[in-house]
mmCIF file of C-alpha atoms in Angstrom:
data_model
loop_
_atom_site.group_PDB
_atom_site.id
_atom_site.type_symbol
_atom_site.label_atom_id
_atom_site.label_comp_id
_atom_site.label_asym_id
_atom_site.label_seq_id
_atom_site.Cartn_x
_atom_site.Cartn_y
_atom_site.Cartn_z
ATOM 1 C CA UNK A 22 -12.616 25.167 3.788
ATOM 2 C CA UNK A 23 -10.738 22.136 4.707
ATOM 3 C CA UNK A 24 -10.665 19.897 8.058
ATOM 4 C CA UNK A 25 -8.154 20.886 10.794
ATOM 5 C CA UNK A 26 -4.724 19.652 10.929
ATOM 6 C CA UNK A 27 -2.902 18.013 13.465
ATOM 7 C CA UNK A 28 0.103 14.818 13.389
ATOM 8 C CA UNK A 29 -2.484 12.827 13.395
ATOM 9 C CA UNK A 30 -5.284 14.560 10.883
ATOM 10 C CA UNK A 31 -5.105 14.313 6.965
ATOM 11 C CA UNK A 32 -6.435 17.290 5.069
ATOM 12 C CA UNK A 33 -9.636 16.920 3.119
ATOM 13 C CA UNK A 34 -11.674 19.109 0.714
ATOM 14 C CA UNK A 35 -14.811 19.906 2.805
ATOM 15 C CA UNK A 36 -18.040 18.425 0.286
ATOM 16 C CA UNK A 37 -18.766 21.946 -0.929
ATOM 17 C CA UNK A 38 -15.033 22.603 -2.160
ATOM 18 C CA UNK A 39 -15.001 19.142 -4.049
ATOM 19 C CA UNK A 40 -14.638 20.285 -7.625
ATOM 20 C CA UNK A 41 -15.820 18.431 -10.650
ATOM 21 C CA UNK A 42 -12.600 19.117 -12.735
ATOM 22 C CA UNK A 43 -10.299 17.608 -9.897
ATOM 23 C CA UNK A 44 -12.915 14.443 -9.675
ATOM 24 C CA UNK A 45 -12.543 13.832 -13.706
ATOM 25 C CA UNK A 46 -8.734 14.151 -14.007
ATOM 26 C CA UNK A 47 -8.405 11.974 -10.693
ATOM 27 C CA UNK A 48 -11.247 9.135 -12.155
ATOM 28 C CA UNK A 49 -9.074 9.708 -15.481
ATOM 29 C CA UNK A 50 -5.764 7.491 -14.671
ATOM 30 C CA UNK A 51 -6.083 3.903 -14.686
ATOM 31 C CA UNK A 52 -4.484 2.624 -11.680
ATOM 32 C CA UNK A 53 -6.440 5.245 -9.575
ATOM 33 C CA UNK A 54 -10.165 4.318 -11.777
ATOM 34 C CA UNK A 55 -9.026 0.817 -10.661
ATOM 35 C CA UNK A 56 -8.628 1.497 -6.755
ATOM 36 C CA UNK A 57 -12.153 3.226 -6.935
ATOM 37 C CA UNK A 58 -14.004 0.662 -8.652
ATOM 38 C CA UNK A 59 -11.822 -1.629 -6.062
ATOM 39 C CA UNK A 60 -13.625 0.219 -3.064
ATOM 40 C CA UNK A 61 -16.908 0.659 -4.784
ATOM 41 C CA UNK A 62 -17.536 -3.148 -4.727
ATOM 42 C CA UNK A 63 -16.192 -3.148 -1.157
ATOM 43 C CA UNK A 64 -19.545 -0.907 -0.158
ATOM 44 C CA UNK A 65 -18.358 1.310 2.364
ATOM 45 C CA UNK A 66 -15.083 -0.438 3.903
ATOM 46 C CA UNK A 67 -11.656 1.209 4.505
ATOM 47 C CA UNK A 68 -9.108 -0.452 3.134
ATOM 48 C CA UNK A 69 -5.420 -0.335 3.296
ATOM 49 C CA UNK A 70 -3.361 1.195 0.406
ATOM 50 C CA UNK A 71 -1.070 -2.431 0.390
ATOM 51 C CA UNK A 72 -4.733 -4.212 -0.029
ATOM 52 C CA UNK A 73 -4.543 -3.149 -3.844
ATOM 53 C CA UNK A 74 -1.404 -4.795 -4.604
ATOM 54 C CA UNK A 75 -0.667 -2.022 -7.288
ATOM 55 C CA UNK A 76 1.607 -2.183 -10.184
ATOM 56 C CA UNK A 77 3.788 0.667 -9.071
ATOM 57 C CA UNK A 78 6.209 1.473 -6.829
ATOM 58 C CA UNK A 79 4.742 2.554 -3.482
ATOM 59 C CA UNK A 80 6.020 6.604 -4.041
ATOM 60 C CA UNK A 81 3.977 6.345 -6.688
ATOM 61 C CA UNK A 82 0.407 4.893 -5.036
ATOM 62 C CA UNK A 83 1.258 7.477 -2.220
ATOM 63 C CA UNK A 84 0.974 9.945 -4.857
ATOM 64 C CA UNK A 85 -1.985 8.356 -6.532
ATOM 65 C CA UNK A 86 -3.741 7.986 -3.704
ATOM 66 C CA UNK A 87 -2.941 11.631 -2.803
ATOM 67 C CA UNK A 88 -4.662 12.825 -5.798
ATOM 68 C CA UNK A 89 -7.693 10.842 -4.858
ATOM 69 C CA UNK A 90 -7.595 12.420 -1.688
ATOM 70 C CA UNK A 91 -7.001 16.063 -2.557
ATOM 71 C CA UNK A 92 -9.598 15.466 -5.156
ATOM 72 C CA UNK A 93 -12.359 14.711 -2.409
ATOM 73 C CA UNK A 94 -12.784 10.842 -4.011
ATOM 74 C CA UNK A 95 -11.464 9.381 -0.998
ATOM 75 C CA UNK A 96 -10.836 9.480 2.323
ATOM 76 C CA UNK A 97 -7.946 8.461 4.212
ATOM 77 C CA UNK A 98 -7.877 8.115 8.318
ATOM 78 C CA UNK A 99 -5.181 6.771 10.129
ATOM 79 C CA UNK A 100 -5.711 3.303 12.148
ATOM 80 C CA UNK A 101 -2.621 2.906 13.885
ATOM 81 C CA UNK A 102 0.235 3.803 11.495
ATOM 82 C CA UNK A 103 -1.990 2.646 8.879
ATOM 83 C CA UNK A 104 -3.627 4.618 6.656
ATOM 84 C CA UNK A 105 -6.967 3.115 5.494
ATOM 85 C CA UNK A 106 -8.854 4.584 2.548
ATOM 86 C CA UNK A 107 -12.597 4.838 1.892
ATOM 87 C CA UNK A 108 -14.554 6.147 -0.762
ATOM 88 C CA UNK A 109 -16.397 9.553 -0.050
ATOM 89 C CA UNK A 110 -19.293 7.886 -2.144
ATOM 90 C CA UNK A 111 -22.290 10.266 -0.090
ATOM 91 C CA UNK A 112 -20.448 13.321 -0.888
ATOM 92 C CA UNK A 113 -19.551 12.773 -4.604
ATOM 93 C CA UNK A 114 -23.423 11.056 -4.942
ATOM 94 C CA UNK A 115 -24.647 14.349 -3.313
ATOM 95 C CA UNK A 116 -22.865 16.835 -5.561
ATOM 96 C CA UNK A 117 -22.559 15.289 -8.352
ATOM 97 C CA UNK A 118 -26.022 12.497 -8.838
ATOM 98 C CA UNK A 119 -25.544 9.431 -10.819
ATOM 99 C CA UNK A 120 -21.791 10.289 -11.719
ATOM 100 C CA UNK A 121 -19.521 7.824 -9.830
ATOM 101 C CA UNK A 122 -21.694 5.207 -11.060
ATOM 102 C CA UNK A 123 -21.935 5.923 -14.898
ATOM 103 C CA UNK A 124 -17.849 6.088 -14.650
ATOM 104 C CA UNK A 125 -17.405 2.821 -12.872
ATOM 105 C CA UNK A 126 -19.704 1.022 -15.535
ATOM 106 C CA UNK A 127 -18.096 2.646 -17.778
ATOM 107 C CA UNK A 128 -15.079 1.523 -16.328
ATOM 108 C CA UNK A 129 -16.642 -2.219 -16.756
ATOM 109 C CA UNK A 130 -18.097 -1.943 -19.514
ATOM 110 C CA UNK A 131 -14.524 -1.436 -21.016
ATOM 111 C CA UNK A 132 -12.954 -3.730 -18.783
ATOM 112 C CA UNK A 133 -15.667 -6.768 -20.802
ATOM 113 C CA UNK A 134 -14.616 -5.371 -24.240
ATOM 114 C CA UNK A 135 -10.660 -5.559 -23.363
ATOM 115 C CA UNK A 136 -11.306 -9.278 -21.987
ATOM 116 C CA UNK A 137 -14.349 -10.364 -23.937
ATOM 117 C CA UNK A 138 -15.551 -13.952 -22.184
ATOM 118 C CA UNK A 139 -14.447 -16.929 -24.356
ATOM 119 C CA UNK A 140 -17.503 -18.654 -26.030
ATOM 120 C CA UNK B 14 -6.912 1.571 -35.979
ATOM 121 C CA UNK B 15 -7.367 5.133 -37.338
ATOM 122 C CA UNK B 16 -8.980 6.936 -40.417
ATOM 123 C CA UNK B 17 -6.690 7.593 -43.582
ATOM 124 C CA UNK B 18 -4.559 10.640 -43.618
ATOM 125 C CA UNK B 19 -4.107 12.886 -46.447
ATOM 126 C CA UNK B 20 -3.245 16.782 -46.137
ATOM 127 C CA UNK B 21 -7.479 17.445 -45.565
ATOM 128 C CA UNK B 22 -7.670 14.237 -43.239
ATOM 129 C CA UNK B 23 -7.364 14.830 -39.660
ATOM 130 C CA UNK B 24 -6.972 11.599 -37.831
ATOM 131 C CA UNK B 25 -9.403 10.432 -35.470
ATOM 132 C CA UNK B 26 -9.264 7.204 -32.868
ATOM 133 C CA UNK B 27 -12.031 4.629 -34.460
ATOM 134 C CA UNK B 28 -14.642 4.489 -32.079
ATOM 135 C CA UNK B 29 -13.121 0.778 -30.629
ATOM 136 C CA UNK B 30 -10.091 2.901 -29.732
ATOM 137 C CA UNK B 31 -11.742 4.926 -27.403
ATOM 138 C CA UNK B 32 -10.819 4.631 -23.855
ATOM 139 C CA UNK B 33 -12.589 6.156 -20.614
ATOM 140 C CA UNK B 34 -9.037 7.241 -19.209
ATOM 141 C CA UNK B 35 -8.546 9.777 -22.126
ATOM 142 C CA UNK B 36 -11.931 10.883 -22.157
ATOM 143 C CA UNK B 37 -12.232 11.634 -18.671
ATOM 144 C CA UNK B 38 -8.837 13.276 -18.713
ATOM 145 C CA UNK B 39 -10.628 15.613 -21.458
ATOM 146 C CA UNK B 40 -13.172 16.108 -19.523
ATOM 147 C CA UNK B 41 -11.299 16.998 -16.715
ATOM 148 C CA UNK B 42 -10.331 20.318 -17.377
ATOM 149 C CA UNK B 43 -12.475 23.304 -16.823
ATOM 150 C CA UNK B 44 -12.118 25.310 -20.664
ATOM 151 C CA UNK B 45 -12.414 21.815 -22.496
ATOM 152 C CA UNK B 46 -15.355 20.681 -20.289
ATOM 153 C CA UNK B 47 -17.421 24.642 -21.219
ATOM 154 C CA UNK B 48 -16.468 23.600 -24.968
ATOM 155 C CA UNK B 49 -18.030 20.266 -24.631
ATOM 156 C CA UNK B 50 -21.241 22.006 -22.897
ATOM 157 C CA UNK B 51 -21.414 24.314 -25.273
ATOM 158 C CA UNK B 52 -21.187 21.550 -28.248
ATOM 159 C CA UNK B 53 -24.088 19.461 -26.320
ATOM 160 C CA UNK B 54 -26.313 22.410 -25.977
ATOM 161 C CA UNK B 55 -25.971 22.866 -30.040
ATOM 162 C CA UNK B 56 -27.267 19.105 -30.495
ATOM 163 C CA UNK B 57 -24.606 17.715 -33.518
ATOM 164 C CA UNK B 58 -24.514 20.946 -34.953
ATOM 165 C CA UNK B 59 -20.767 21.361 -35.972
ATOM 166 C CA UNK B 60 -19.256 24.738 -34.553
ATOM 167 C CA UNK B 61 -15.668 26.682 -35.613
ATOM 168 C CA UNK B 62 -13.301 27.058 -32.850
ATOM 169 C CA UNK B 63 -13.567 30.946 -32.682
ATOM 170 C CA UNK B 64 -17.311 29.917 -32.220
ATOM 171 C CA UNK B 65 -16.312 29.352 -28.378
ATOM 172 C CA UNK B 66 -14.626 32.571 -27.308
ATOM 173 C CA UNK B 67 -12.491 31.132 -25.040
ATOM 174 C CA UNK B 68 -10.542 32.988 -22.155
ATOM 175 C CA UNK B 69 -7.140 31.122 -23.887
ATOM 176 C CA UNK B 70 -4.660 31.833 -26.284
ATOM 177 C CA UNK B 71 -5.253 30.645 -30.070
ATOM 178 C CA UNK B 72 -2.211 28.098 -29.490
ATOM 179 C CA UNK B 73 -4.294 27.216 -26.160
ATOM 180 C CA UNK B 74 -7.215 26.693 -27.746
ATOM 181 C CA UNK B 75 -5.942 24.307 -30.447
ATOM 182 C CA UNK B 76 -4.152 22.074 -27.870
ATOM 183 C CA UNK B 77 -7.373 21.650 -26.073
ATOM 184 C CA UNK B 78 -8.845 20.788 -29.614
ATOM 185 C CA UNK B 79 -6.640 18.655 -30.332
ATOM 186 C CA UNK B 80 -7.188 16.646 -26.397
ATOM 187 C CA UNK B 81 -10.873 16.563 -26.940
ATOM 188 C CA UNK B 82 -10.259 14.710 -30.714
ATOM 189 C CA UNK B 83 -7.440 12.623 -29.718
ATOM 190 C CA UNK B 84 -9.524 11.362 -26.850
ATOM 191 C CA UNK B 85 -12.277 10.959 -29.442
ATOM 192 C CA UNK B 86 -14.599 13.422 -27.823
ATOM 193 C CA UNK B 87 -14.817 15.216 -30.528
ATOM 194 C CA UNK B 88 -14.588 14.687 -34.546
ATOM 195 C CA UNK B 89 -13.166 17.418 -36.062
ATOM 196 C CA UNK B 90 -13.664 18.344 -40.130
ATOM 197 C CA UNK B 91 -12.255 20.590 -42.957
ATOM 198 C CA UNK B 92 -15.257 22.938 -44.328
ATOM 199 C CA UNK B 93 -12.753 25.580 -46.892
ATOM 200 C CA UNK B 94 -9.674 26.357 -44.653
ATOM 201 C CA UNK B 95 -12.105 26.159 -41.490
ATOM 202 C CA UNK B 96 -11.954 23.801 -38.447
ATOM 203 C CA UNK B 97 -15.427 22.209 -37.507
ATOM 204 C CA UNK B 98 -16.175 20.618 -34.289
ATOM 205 C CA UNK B 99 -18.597 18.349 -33.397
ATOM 206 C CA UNK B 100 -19.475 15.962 -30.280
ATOM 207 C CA UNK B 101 -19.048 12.394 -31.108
ATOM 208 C CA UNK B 102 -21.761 11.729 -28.895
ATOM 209 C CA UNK B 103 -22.909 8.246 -30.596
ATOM 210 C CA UNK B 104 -19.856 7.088 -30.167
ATOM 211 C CA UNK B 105 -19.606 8.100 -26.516
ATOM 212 C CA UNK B 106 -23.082 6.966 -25.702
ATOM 213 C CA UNK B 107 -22.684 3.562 -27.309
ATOM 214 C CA UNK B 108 -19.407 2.792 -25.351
ATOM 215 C CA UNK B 109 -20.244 4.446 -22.153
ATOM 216 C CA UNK B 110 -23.647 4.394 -22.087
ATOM 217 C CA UNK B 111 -25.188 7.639 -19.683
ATOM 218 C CA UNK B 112 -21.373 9.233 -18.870
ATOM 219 C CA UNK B 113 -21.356 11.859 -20.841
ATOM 220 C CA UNK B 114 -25.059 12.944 -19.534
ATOM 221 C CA UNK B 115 -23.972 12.412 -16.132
ATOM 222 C CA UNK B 116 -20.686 14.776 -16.556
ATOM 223 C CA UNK B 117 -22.923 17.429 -18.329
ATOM 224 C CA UNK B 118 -25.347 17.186 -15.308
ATOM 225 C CA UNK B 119 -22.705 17.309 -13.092
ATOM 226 C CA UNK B 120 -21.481 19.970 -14.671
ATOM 227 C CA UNK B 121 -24.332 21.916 -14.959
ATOM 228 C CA UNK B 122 -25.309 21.722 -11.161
ATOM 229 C CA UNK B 123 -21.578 22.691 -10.137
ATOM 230 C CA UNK B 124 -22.153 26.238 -12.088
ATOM 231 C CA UNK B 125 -25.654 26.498 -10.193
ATOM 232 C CA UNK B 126 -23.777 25.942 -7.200
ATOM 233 C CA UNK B 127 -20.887 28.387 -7.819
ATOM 234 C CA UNK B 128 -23.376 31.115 -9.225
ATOM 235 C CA UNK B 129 -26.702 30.945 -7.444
ATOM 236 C CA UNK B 130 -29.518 32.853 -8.365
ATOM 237 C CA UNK B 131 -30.855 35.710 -6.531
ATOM 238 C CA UNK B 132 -33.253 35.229 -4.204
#
């Protein structure tokens, strides 16, 4: 089951048709692990996709943050032309308990090894 | 860094080369994922690759062998002309502490979802 479409509506996996497999592989490249942990500190805001300032070109964070989308990780609503992203963290916390978190301190616990504070 | 090779070594990322990216990636996918349940229900026992029974072809199977120990998921070992697997859940567990148990979880609650039992 997925939303409705219309112009102005963005298709989304309904919370029951969000998929584990889909969640991993989306969590599993590192510019898109780096938007989430991004909006996870931001605690429930919608942000633009230009507020990342991404390494990439922006065909390439359209398609990134397609696969976070079609993945159920985020959510994307227009605000104008603008397309602001939020993190579906109820659904994913719902379905999957205690996930999202262990992967973004994972994600920071790697992040401190990488760029160990000087001493 | 890596272990040695020789014709019986198979190499292995050291457990400082492990990254979540890679790991998640290997967990991502559905056959991989029911090898590493499989693996954490048999508590560091080491198991053959036939052990699995996998839906795949043999050349299938070995590529997704070969993802889960390149990732450093699993170690793999010579015992005769045999293939054993085993989790390298230390390693795991020391870098990202609680991810793997989460995934398993996770994992284990989408099949209850997908298969309920009868009433």
């Amino acid at each position: 089951m997925t939303t409705a479409t219309s112009p102005r509506h963005i298709e989304h996996p309904a919370r029951e048709d969000i998929r584990l497999g889909p969640v991993l592989h989306a969590l599993s490249d590192p510019i898109r692990l780096r938007i989430v942990c991004a909006m996870a500190h931001g605690r429930g805001e919608a942000f633009s996709c230009s507020y990342f300032a991404l390494p990439v070109t922006k065909s390439t964070s359209t398609h990134h943050f397609r696969v976070l989308r079609e993945s159920g990780v985020v959510r994307q609503t227009y605000q104008g032309t603008a397309k602001l992203n939020s993190l579906r963290r109820a659904d994913l916390d719902a379905l999957f308990p205690g996930l999202l978190d262990s992967v973004l301190e994972s994600a920071d616990a790697e992040a401190h090894r990488e760029r160990p504070h000087p001493q």
